Amino acid sequence: MASAKSISRFFKSTVIMQSRILRDLMGRPNFWLVLLFDIILVILAYVLSYAVRFEFELTTEKERIISILPFIVVAKIPTFYVFGLYRGMWRYTSIADLINIAKSVAASSGIIIMTVLYFNRFEGFSRSVFFMDGIFTFLFLCMHRGAIRYFLQNDNFSHKWSHRDTVTRKKRLLIIGAGAASEKVIREIQDNQNVPYQVVGLVDDDVQKQGLRIHGIPVVGCSAELAECAASTSAEELLIAISSATGEQMMQLAEACRSNGLPFKVLPSIGEIIKGRLSVSAIRDIDYRDLLGRPSVNLDQKAIGSLVTDRTILVTGAGGSIGSELCRQIVRFEPAKLIMIDASEENLYKIQMELQHEANFVEYLPVLTHLQNERLIDKIFKEHNPYLVLHAAAYKHVPLIEINPWEAITNNVLASKTLIEIALRHNTDRFVLVSTDKAVRPTSVMGASKRLTELLMLDHCQKKVSTSFIAVRFGNVLGSSGSVIPLFKKQIARGGPVTVTDPEITRYFMSIDEAAQLILQAGAMGGGGEIFILKMGNPIRILDLAHDLIKLMGYQPATDIEIVYTGMRPGEKRYEELISEGEGILPTAHEKIMILKHLDEINCDLGSELNNLVHVSSLHSAIAIKEVLQKIVPEYSPEIDAESVLGK
């Protein structure tokens, strides 16, 4: 009975395999052609093995070869099919396919050897023939697949010759850097004939790489010989593809490229590319963020995943610079739902379309409203019960808020108060407040309002509430709304002048994606009541930033583009700080995140003073607003200028 079942299963599997072969034969027009070539190569490999073994004297062995050849073909071809050799896309044959060929050849050779050993004990057969047959079969199949890939990827070979007059001329590209990023770019350019580039050489400072090749492209020299390398390869464009380059190295490379008079571009850093996928489409003009260095952020993926995955996340200011990047980072961890709140219709629409069409994420709810709309916000919390709230909404432009201080009270303070109270009412598990370094010893209404939101958060933490409140402070974000860099670029493009408020003014800078990732990391680390500080590196002089941008855009400071000093604006500080006097910081398990070791206690009746602040804000009295703010935030030192405000 068992034997009958085994025979039945054998015949059934044979029929299934035959049906699959027939389906492939009918559904893939080129299948039979590849199969025919493989049969010919299998026969050729076996005959060649005999020829080598008997020194090409096959007269006496001809009958033996012919008698066993059908068995050789029947044993090998179905085995190749079982191992998937006919289910791959031959245009993209890879190392994995070659390994699969080796496995299938070893299996089929094993079947042949065991069969001959069992039925014939190798009487009359040379053992070495079967081993050589396996080697030749492997080599022939690899050559066959490699040839298919070569001809298919080289513009379909015949198509290239028949249409060579209509092929678009490609730019000759010299790549700086001979590492993993360059390898991916070269492979994509060679695989995709629509890419308008032809790689003609590589430049790298590693002595051991000189003279070597990547996909046939030679390393022709080092960066110090860039001019000679560009001339010898007739390069028309340069590409910087060193993802680990420091800011200083990027500046040197940019200067070297510019001195050659050739256009040049850069590959983004690994941190800018989701999950490290490099693509030719990611090539862009060099930007100031490249000159700040390109550090990769090491995230605790597991901790962030447990915070976000399969949970409902709410982001305020979701259409803004930080909020939109938070949304991009969040969808990587597959939340159950993402609620995006913003008061700007245009910004909310942009991030909605980006998530839907570029990230293929549709489990979102866009809410167009102000946070002061307490009834609607409460309804959202009641219906969706968000697990995590990331509060990024705020007015941040210092001079504008200095002129319109009541807007800081309404949009920064009261909106935060409303959101905190609603989160508490609905037992939200975690609440992360996005703060700023301008909250440290503030001289502006904006900075004082953000410090007040920190105090509101800390006040609730002292009451031992169920929600974990966490704040994250950091400085200026490259490319964010109100950033000085877009303004400088426009001024340079117009021919100048570039306006700098003060020659000694400095600021901390961080890229948007790095800031968003570290906010999520701090949110996962916090237990409640902490103010986390992101390490921003060294402060940068705005004057140096202006000089670098002018050079980056191909001009010389003072000679081509004038720099004009306009004087400090209302509320501005020359030097930003990350901690207040007496706070101090402690390291955390993450190298780029610190935590305040001492938090100031609230020295006033916060509820009473807030009511007073709301009252003077409704009167649009700038001076009164600043006076009340100073009572709540004693370290706030305003500069009251009657001409700089709309209300007295």
PDB file of N, CA and C in Angstrom, residues 348-440:
ATOM      1  N   LEU A 348      -0.621  70.684   3.942  1.00  0.00           N
ATOM      2  CA  LEU A 348      -1.249  69.411   4.298  1.00  0.00           C
ATOM      3  C   LEU A 348      -1.516  68.574   3.054  1.00  0.00           C
ATOM      4  N   TYR A 349      -1.959  69.227   1.984  1.00  0.00           N
ATOM      5  CA  TYR A 349      -2.206  68.521   0.724  1.00  0.00           C
ATOM      6  C   TYR A 349      -0.913  67.918   0.164  1.00  0.00           C
ATOM      7  N   LYS A 350       0.183  68.660   0.257  1.00  0.00           N
ATOM      8  CA  LYS A 350       1.457  68.176  -0.281  1.00  0.00           C
ATOM      9  C   LYS A 350       1.926  66.905   0.420  1.00  0.00           C
ATOM     10  N   ILE A 351       1.906  66.900   1.749  1.00  0.00           N
ATOM     11  CA  ILE A 351       2.380  65.715   2.460  1.00  0.00           C
ATOM     12  C   ILE A 351       1.408  64.547   2.276  1.00  0.00           C
ATOM     13  N   GLN A 352       0.119  64.849   2.164  1.00  0.00           N
ATOM     14  CA  GLN A 352      -0.876  63.800   1.905  1.00  0.00           C
ATOM     15  C   GLN A 352      -0.590  63.105   0.575  1.00  0.00           C
ATOM     16  N   MET A 353      -0.365  63.884  -0.479  1.00  0.00           N
ATOM     17  CA  MET A 353      -0.096  63.319  -1.802  1.00  0.00           C
ATOM     18  C   MET A 353       1.241  62.579  -1.842  1.00  0.00           C
ATOM     19  N   GLU A 354       2.215  63.109  -1.116  1.00  0.00           N
ATOM     20  CA  GLU A 354       3.527  62.451  -1.086  1.00  0.00           C
ATOM     21  C   GLU A 354       3.443  61.071  -0.440  1.00  0.00           C
ATOM     22  N   LEU A 355       2.757  60.988   0.692  1.00  0.00           N
ATOM     23  CA  LEU A 355       2.632  59.703   1.369  1.00  0.00           C
ATOM     24  C   LEU A 355       1.851  58.710   0.514  1.00  0.00           C
ATOM     25  N   GLN A 356       0.835  59.188  -0.154  1.00  0.00           N
ATOM     26  CA  GLN A 356      -0.029  58.298  -0.933  1.00  0.00           C
ATOM     27  C   GLN A 356       0.660  57.793  -2.196  1.00  0.00           C
ATOM     28  N   HIS A 357       1.317  58.699  -2.927  1.00  0.00           N
ATOM     29  CA  HIS A 357       1.830  58.337  -4.247  1.00  0.00           C
ATOM     30  C   HIS A 357       3.301  57.940  -4.249  1.00  0.00           C
ATOM     31  N   GLU A 358       4.078  58.410  -3.278  1.00  0.00           N
ATOM     32  CA  GLU A 358       5.498  58.072  -3.254  1.00  0.00           C
ATOM     33  C   GLU A 358       5.813  56.996  -2.220  1.00  0.00           C
ATOM     34  N   ALA A 359       5.164  57.061  -1.061  1.00  0.00           N
ATOM     35  CA  ALA A 359       5.412  56.056  -0.015  1.00  0.00           C
ATOM     36  C   ALA A 359       4.372  54.934  -0.041  1.00  0.00           C
ATOM     37  N   ASN A 360       3.359  55.061  -0.904  1.00  0.00           N
ATOM     38  CA  ASN A 360       2.282  54.056  -0.996  1.00  0.00           C
ATOM     39  C   ASN A 360       1.651  53.780   0.368  1.00  0.00           C
ATOM     40  N   PHE A 361       1.452  54.845   1.130  1.00  0.00           N
ATOM     41  CA  PHE A 361       0.832  54.735   2.450  1.00  0.00           C
ATOM     42  C   PHE A 361      -0.511  55.452   2.402  1.00  0.00           C
ATOM     43  N   VAL A 362      -1.576  54.742   2.746  1.00  0.00           N
ATOM     44  CA  VAL A 362      -2.917  55.324   2.625  1.00  0.00           C
ATOM     45  C   VAL A 362      -3.674  55.359   3.951  1.00  0.00           C
ATOM     46  N   GLU A 363      -3.090  54.800   5.007  1.00  0.00           N
ATOM     47  CA  GLU A 363      -3.793  54.781   6.297  1.00  0.00           C
ATOM     48  C   GLU A 363      -3.545  56.091   7.049  1.00  0.00           C
ATOM     49  N   TYR A 364      -3.971  57.181   6.440  1.00  0.00           N
ATOM     50  CA  TYR A 364      -3.762  58.492   7.056  1.00  0.00           C
ATOM     51  C   TYR A 364      -5.086  59.241   7.133  1.00  0.00           C
ATOM     52  N   LEU A 365      -5.125  60.233   8.036  1.00  0.00           N
ATOM     53  CA  LEU A 365      -6.297  61.100   8.167  1.00  0.00           C
ATOM     54  C   LEU A 365      -5.800  62.541   8.200  1.00  0.00           C
ATOM     55  N   PRO A 366      -5.982  63.304   7.100  1.00  0.00           N
ATOM     56  CA  PRO A 366      -5.569  64.708   7.105  1.00  0.00           C
ATOM     57  C   PRO A 366      -6.655  65.573   7.755  1.00  0.00           C
ATOM     58  N   VAL A 367      -6.265  66.379   8.726  1.00  0.00           N
ATOM     59  CA  VAL A 367      -7.224  67.237   9.438  1.00  0.00           C
ATOM     60  C   VAL A 367      -6.788  68.684   9.260  1.00  0.00           C
ATOM     61  N   LEU A 368      -7.610  69.444   8.571  1.00  0.00           N
ATOM     62  CA  LEU A 368      -7.308  70.850   8.315  1.00  0.00           C
ATOM     63  C   LEU A 368      -7.985  71.704   9.387  1.00  0.00           C
ATOM     64  N   THR A 369      -7.209  72.149  10.359  1.00  0.00           N
ATOM     65  CA  THR A 369      -7.782  72.943  11.451  1.00  0.00           C
ATOM     66  C   THR A 369      -6.674  73.575  12.273  1.00  0.00           C
ATOM     67  N   HIS A 370      -7.057  74.521  13.111  1.00  0.00           N
ATOM     68  CA  HIS A 370      -6.151  75.067  14.117  1.00  0.00           C
ATOM     69  C   HIS A 370      -6.304  74.240  15.393  1.00  0.00           C
ATOM     70  N   LEU A 371      -5.228  74.134  16.149  1.00  0.00           N
ATOM     71  CA  LEU A 371      -5.276  73.363  17.386  1.00  0.00           C
ATOM     72  C   LEU A 371      -6.174  74.008  18.439  1.00  0.00           C
ATOM     73  N   GLN A 372      -6.464  75.286  18.273  1.00  0.00           N
ATOM     74  CA  GLN A 372      -7.347  75.962  19.222  1.00  0.00           C
ATOM     75  C   GLN A 372      -8.797  75.506  19.080  1.00  0.00           C
ATOM     76  N   ASN A 373      -9.093  74.763  18.006  1.00  0.00           N
ATOM     77  CA  ASN A 373     -10.441  74.236  17.799  1.00  0.00           C
ATOM     78  C   ASN A 373     -10.627  73.030  18.721  1.00  0.00           C
ATOM     79  N   GLU A 374     -10.857  73.311  19.998  1.00  0.00           N
ATOM     80  CA  GLU A 374     -10.843  72.268  21.028  1.00  0.00           C
ATOM     81  C   GLU A 374     -11.885  71.193  20.775  1.00  0.00           C
ATOM     82  N   ARG A 375     -13.069  71.586  20.325  1.00  0.00           N
ATOM     83  CA  ARG A 375     -14.138  70.602  20.135  1.00  0.00           C
ATOM     84  C   ARG A 375     -13.759  69.577  19.072  1.00  0.00           C
ATOM     85  N   LEU A 376     -13.191  70.037  17.961  1.00  0.00           N
ATOM     86  CA  LEU A 376     -12.802  69.115  16.886  1.00  0.00           C
ATOM     87  C   LEU A 376     -11.627  68.235  17.319  1.00  0.00           C
ATOM     88  N   ILE A 377     -10.620  68.825  17.959  1.00  0.00           N
ATOM     89  CA  ILE A 377      -9.454  68.049  18.396  1.00  0.00           C
ATOM     90  C   ILE A 377      -9.895  66.967  19.393  1.00  0.00           C
ATOM     91  N   ASP A 378     -10.795  67.346  20.310  1.00  0.00           N
ATOM     92  CA  ASP A 378     -11.298  66.371  21.283  1.00  0.00           C
ATOM     93  C   ASP A 378     -12.034  65.230  20.581  1.00  0.00           C
ATOM     94  N   LYS A 379     -12.794  65.555  19.544  1.00  0.00           N
ATOM     95  CA  LYS A 379     -13.529  64.544  18.775  1.00  0.00           C
ATOM     96  C   LYS A 379     -12.551  63.572  18.097  1.00  0.00           C
ATOM     97  N   ILE A 380     -11.439  64.099  17.576  1.00  0.00           N
ATOM     98  CA  ILE A 380     -10.431  63.254  16.918  1.00  0.00           C
ATOM     99  C   ILE A 380      -9.823  62.274  17.919  1.00  0.00           C
ATOM    100  N   PHE A 381      -9.472  62.777  19.105  1.00  0.00           N
ATOM    101  CA  PHE A 381      -8.898  61.912  20.136  1.00  0.00           C
ATOM    102  C   PHE A 381      -9.898  60.846  20.572  1.00  0.00           C
ATOM    103  N   LYS A 382     -11.165  61.246  20.703  1.00  0.00           N
ATOM    104  CA  LYS A 382     -12.196  60.313  21.162  1.00  0.00           C
ATOM    105  C   LYS A 382     -12.410  59.197  20.149  1.00  0.00           C
ATOM    106  N   GLU A 383     -12.405  59.537  18.859  1.00  0.00           N
ATOM    107  CA  GLU A 383     -12.705  58.549  17.817  1.00  0.00           C
ATOM    108  C   GLU A 383     -11.504  57.662  17.481  1.00  0.00           C
ATOM    109  N   HIS A 384     -10.274  58.209  17.558  1.00  0.00           N
ATOM    110  CA  HIS A 384      -9.101  57.477  17.062  1.00  0.00           C
ATOM    111  C   HIS A 384      -8.120  57.074  18.157  1.00  0.00           C
ATOM    112  N   ASN A 385      -8.238  57.673  19.339  1.00  0.00           N
ATOM    113  CA  ASN A 385      -7.420  57.287  20.490  1.00  0.00           C
ATOM    114  C   ASN A 385      -5.933  57.156  20.132  1.00  0.00           C
ATOM    115  N   PRO A 386      -5.252  58.235  19.745  1.00  0.00           N
ATOM    116  CA  PRO A 386      -3.832  58.132  19.371  1.00  0.00           C
ATOM    117  C   PRO A 386      -2.963  57.672  20.538  1.00  0.00           C
ATOM    118  N   TYR A 387      -2.009  56.804  20.220  1.00  0.00           N
ATOM    119  CA  TYR A 387      -1.082  56.301  21.234  1.00  0.00           C
ATOM    120  C   TYR A 387       0.044  57.302  21.475  1.00  0.00           C
ATOM    121  N   LEU A 388       0.502  57.942  20.410  1.00  0.00           N
ATOM    122  CA  LEU A 388       1.626  58.879  20.480  1.00  0.00           C
ATOM    123  C   LEU A 388       1.239  60.183  19.801  1.00  0.00           C
ATOM    124  N   VAL A 389       1.539  61.309  20.468  1.00  0.00           N
ATOM    125  CA  VAL A 389       1.333  62.639  19.890  1.00  0.00           C
ATOM    126  C   VAL A 389       2.697  63.291  19.715  1.00  0.00           C
ATOM    127  N   LEU A 390       2.981  63.734  18.493  1.00  0.00           N
ATOM    128  CA  LEU A 390       4.201  64.485  18.206  1.00  0.00           C
ATOM    129  C   LEU A 390       3.780  65.916  17.886  1.00  0.00           C
ATOM    130  N   HIS A 391       4.048  66.821  18.810  1.00  0.00           N
ATOM    131  CA  HIS A 391       3.549  68.196  18.703  1.00  0.00           C
ATOM    132  C   HIS A 391       4.633  69.086  18.085  1.00  0.00           C
ATOM    133  N   ALA A 392       4.574  69.228  16.758  1.00  0.00           N
ATOM    134  CA  ALA A 392       5.559  70.026  16.031  1.00  0.00           C
ATOM    135  C   ALA A 392       5.009  71.360  15.565  1.00  0.00           C
ATOM    136  N   ALA A 393       3.712  71.607  15.754  1.00  0.00           N
ATOM    137  CA  ALA A 393       3.105  72.852  15.280  1.00  0.00           C
ATOM    138  C   ALA A 393       3.533  74.028  16.146  1.00  0.00           C
ATOM    139  N   ALA A 394       3.983  75.089  15.509  1.00  0.00           N
ATOM    140  CA  ALA A 394       4.362  76.309  16.241  1.00  0.00           C
ATOM    141  C   ALA A 394       4.750  77.385  15.238  1.00  0.00           C
ATOM    142  N   TYR A 395       4.617  78.641  15.669  1.00  0.00           N
ATOM    143  CA  TYR A 395       5.211  79.742  14.916  1.00  0.00           C
ATOM    144  C   TYR A 395       6.659  79.856  15.364  1.00  0.00           C
ATOM    145  N   LYS A 396       7.602  79.932  14.404  1.00  0.00           N
ATOM    146  CA  LYS A 396       9.025  79.840  14.743  1.00  0.00           C
ATOM    147  C   LYS A 396       9.853  81.030  14.273  1.00  0.00           C
ATOM    148  N   HIS A 397       9.296  81.892  13.434  1.00  0.00           N
ATOM    149  CA  HIS A 397      10.092  82.973  12.842  1.00  0.00           C
ATOM    150  C   HIS A 397      10.234  84.117  13.844  1.00  0.00           C
ATOM    151  N   VAL A 398      11.437  84.291  14.388  1.00  0.00           N
ATOM    152  CA  VAL A 398      11.665  85.210  15.508  1.00  0.00           C
ATOM    153  C   VAL A 398      11.240  86.650  15.202  1.00  0.00           C
ATOM    154  N   PRO A 399      11.727  87.300  14.142  1.00  0.00           N
ATOM    155  CA  PRO A 399      11.349  88.708  13.926  1.00  0.00           C
ATOM    156  C   PRO A 399       9.855  88.911  13.709  1.00  0.00           C
ATOM    157  N   LEU A 400       9.201  87.992  12.974  1.00  0.00           N
ATOM    158  CA  LEU A 400       7.760  88.130  12.745  1.00  0.00           C
ATOM    159  C   LEU A 400       6.970  88.010  14.040  1.00  0.00           C
ATOM    160  N   ILE A 401       7.362  87.066  14.885  1.00  0.00           N
ATOM    161  CA  ILE A 401       6.663  86.883  16.155  1.00  0.00           C
ATOM    162  C   ILE A 401       6.931  88.065  17.083  1.00  0.00           C
ATOM    163  N   GLU A 402       8.095  88.666  16.953  1.00  0.00           N
ATOM    164  CA  GLU A 402       8.405  89.831  17.781  1.00  0.00           C
ATOM    165  C   GLU A 402       7.476  90.996  17.438  1.00  0.00           C
ATOM    166  N   ILE A 403       7.101  91.095  16.179  1.00  0.00           N
ATOM    167  CA  ILE A 403       6.184  92.155  15.745  1.00  0.00           C
ATOM    168  C   ILE A 403       4.736  91.790  16.077  1.00  0.00           C
ATOM    169  N   ASN A 404       4.437  90.475  16.078  1.00  0.00           N
ATOM    170  CA  ASN A 404       3.074  89.987  16.343  1.00  0.00           C
ATOM    171  C   ASN A 404       3.087  89.031  17.534  1.00  0.00           C
ATOM    172  N   PRO A 405       3.429  89.491  18.722  1.00  0.00           N
ATOM    173  CA  PRO A 405       3.648  88.576  19.858  1.00  0.00           C
ATOM    174  C   PRO A 405       2.396  87.835  20.308  1.00  0.00           C
ATOM    175  N   TRP A 406       1.205  88.409  20.107  1.00  0.00           N
ATOM    176  CA  TRP A 406      -0.032  87.736  20.518  1.00  0.00           C
ATOM    177  C   TRP A 406      -0.241  86.425  19.754  1.00  0.00           C
ATOM    178  N   GLU A 407       0.306  86.350  18.526  1.00  0.00           N
ATOM    179  CA  GLU A 407       0.184  85.108  17.759  1.00  0.00           C
ATOM    180  C   GLU A 407       0.994  83.983  18.396  1.00  0.00           C
ATOM    181  N   ALA A 408       2.120  84.319  19.018  1.00  0.00           N
ATOM    182  CA  ALA A 408       2.904  83.304  19.726  1.00  0.00           C
ATOM    183  C   ALA A 408       2.115  82.761  20.909  1.00  0.00           C
ATOM    184  N   ILE A 409       1.387  83.641  21.592  1.00  0.00           N
ATOM    185  CA  ILE A 409       0.587  83.202  22.742  1.00  0.00           C
ATOM    186  C   ILE A 409      -0.551  82.297  22.276  1.00  0.00           C
ATOM    187  N   THR A 410      -1.227  82.716  21.202  1.00  0.00           N
ATOM    188  CA  THR A 410      -2.361  81.936  20.695  1.00  0.00           C
ATOM    189  C   THR A 410      -1.916  80.605  20.094  1.00  0.00           C
ATOM    190  N   ASN A 411      -0.920  80.666  19.216  1.00  0.00           N
ATOM    191  CA  ASN A 411      -0.551  79.483  18.430  1.00  0.00           C
ATOM    192  C   ASN A 411       0.461  78.576  19.127  1.00  0.00           C
ATOM    193  N   ASN A 412       1.356  79.158  19.921  1.00  0.00           N
ATOM    194  CA  ASN A 412       2.374  78.341  20.585  1.00  0.00           C
ATOM    195  C   ASN A 412       1.943  77.891  21.976  1.00  0.00           C
ATOM    196  N   VAL A 413       1.434  78.854  22.778  1.00  0.00           N
ATOM    197  CA  VAL A 413       1.142  78.548  24.184  1.00  0.00           C
ATOM    198  C   VAL A 413      -0.243  77.932  24.353  1.00  0.00           C
ATOM    199  N   LEU A 414      -1.289  78.659  23.916  1.00  0.00           N
ATOM    200  CA  LEU A 414      -2.655  78.176  24.148  1.00  0.00           C
ATOM    201  C   LEU A 414      -2.952  76.897  23.367  1.00  0.00           C
ATOM    202  N   ALA A 415      -2.438  76.803  22.148  1.00  0.00           N
ATOM    203  CA  ALA A 415      -2.646  75.587  21.363  1.00  0.00           C
ATOM    204  C   ALA A 415      -1.994  74.389  22.055  1.00  0.00           C
ATOM    205  N   SER A 416      -0.782  74.584  22.589  1.00  0.00           N
ATOM    206  CA  SER A 416      -0.098  73.502  23.305  1.00  0.00           C
ATOM    207  C   SER A 416      -0.870  73.124  24.564  1.00  0.00           C
ATOM    208  N   LYS A 417      -1.367  74.131  25.285  1.00  0.00           N
ATOM    209  CA  LYS A 417      -2.138  73.876  26.505  1.00  0.00           C
ATOM    210  C   LYS A 417      -3.381  73.048  26.191  1.00  0.00           C
ATOM    211  N   THR A 418      -4.084  73.423  25.117  1.00  0.00           N
ATOM    212  CA  THR A 418      -5.289  72.685  24.709  1.00  0.00           C
ATOM    213  C   THR A 418      -4.952  71.245  24.363  1.00  0.00           C
ATOM    214  N   LEU A 419      -3.887  71.065  23.591  1.00  0.00           N
ATOM    215  CA  LEU A 419      -3.504  69.723  23.149  1.00  0.00           C
ATOM    216  C   LEU A 419      -3.078  68.852  24.338  1.00  0.00           C
ATOM    217  N   ILE A 420      -2.336  69.429  25.274  1.00  0.00           N
ATOM    218  CA  ILE A 420      -1.896  68.682  26.458  1.00  0.00           C
ATOM    219  C   ILE A 420      -3.101  68.226  27.278  1.00  0.00           C
ATOM    220  N   GLU A 421      -4.045  69.125  27.481  1.00  0.00           N
ATOM    221  CA  GLU A 421      -5.217  68.792  28.297  1.00  0.00           C
ATOM    222  C   GLU A 421      -6.088  67.727  27.629  1.00  0.00           C
ATOM    223  N   ILE A 422      -6.227  67.807  26.307  1.00  0.00           N
ATOM    224  CA  ILE A 422      -7.019  66.796  25.596  1.00  0.00           C
ATOM    225  C   ILE A 422      -6.319  65.439  25.647  1.00  0.00           C
ATOM    226  N   ALA A 423      -5.002  65.439  25.502  1.00  0.00           N
ATOM    227  CA  ALA A 423      -4.242  64.194  25.580  1.00  0.00           C
ATOM    228  C   ALA A 423      -4.413  63.540  26.948  1.00  0.00           C
ATOM    229  N   LEU A 424      -4.392  64.364  27.991  1.00  0.00           N
ATOM    230  CA  LEU A 424      -4.599  63.844  29.353  1.00  0.00           C
ATOM    231  C   LEU A 424      -6.012  63.295  29.521  1.00  0.00           C
ATOM    232  N   ARG A 425      -6.971  64.008  28.964  1.00  0.00           N
ATOM    233  CA  ARG A 425      -8.369  63.613  29.092  1.00  0.00           C
ATOM    234  C   ARG A 425      -8.626  62.241  28.471  1.00  0.00           C
ATOM    235  N   HIS A 426      -7.878  61.926  27.413  1.00  0.00           N
ATOM    236  CA  HIS A 426      -8.108  60.662  26.696  1.00  0.00           C
ATOM    237  C   HIS A 426      -7.006  59.630  26.963  1.00  0.00           C
ATOM    238  N   ASN A 427      -6.200  59.895  28.000  1.00  0.00           N
ATOM    239  CA  ASN A 427      -5.178  58.929  28.436  1.00  0.00           C
ATOM    240  C   ASN A 427      -4.211  58.538  27.316  1.00  0.00           C
ATOM    241  N   THR A 428      -3.792  59.522  26.542  1.00  0.00           N
ATOM    242  CA  THR A 428      -2.765  59.278  25.529  1.00  0.00           C
ATOM    243  C   THR A 428      -1.499  58.768  26.216  1.00  0.00           C
ATOM    244  N   ASP A 429      -0.902  57.742  25.646  1.00  0.00           N
ATOM    245  CA  ASP A 429       0.234  57.109  26.320  1.00  0.00           C
ATOM    246  C   ASP A 429       1.473  58.010  26.340  1.00  0.00           C
ATOM    247  N   ARG A 430       1.763  58.674  25.221  1.00  0.00           N
ATOM    248  CA  ARG A 430       3.027  59.407  25.115  1.00  0.00           C
ATOM    249  C   ARG A 430       2.834  60.690  24.314  1.00  0.00           C
ATOM    250  N   PHE A 431       3.484  61.769  24.781  1.00  0.00           N
ATOM    251  CA  PHE A 431       3.335  63.090  24.167  1.00  0.00           C
ATOM    252  C   PHE A 431       4.735  63.694  24.046  1.00  0.00           C
ATOM    253  N   VAL A 432       5.158  63.982  22.811  1.00  0.00           N
ATOM    254  CA  VAL A 432       6.493  64.554  22.577  1.00  0.00           C
ATOM    255  C   VAL A 432       6.341  65.979  22.071  1.00  0.00           C
ATOM    256  N   LEU A 433       6.921  66.921  22.811  1.00  0.00           N
ATOM    257  CA  LEU A 433       6.895  68.334  22.449  1.00  0.00           C
ATOM    258  C   LEU A 433       8.182  68.688  21.712  1.00  0.00           C
ATOM    259  N   VAL A 434       8.051  69.211  20.500  1.00  0.00           N
ATOM    260  CA  VAL A 434       9.218  69.660  19.740  1.00  0.00           C
ATOM    261  C   VAL A 434       9.526  71.095  20.155  1.00  0.00           C
ATOM    262  N   SER A 435      10.653  71.269  20.856  1.00  0.00           N
ATOM    263  CA  SER A 435      11.029  72.584  21.364  1.00  0.00           C
ATOM    264  C   SER A 435      12.223  73.132  20.573  1.00  0.00           C
ATOM    265  N   THR A 436      12.918  74.109  21.122  1.00  0.00           N
ATOM    266  CA  THR A 436      13.970  74.807  20.375  1.00  0.00           C
ATOM    267  C   THR A 436      15.053  75.312  21.314  1.00  0.00           C
ATOM    268  N   ASP A 437      16.250  75.516  20.777  1.00  0.00           N
ATOM    269  CA  ASP A 437      17.317  76.093  21.591  1.00  0.00           C
ATOM    270  C   ASP A 437      17.038  77.557  21.933  1.00  0.00           C
ATOM    271  N   LYS A 438      16.100  78.167  21.228  1.00  0.00           N
ATOM    272  CA  LYS A 438      15.748  79.563  21.522  1.00  0.00           C
ATOM    273  C   LYS A 438      14.962  79.694  22.831  1.00  0.00           C
ATOM    274  N   ALA A 439      14.552  78.535  23.394  1.00  0.00           N
ATOM    275  CA  ALA A 439      13.886  78.549  24.701  1.00  0.00           C
ATOM    276  C   ALA A 439      14.881  78.699  25.847  1.00  0.00           C
ATOM    277  N   VAL A 440      16.163  78.627  25.540  1.00  0.00           N
ATOM    278  CA  VAL A 440      17.212  78.753  26.564  1.00  0.00           C
ATOM    279  C   VAL A 440      17.575  80.230  26.720  1.00  0.00           C
TER     280      VAL A 440
END
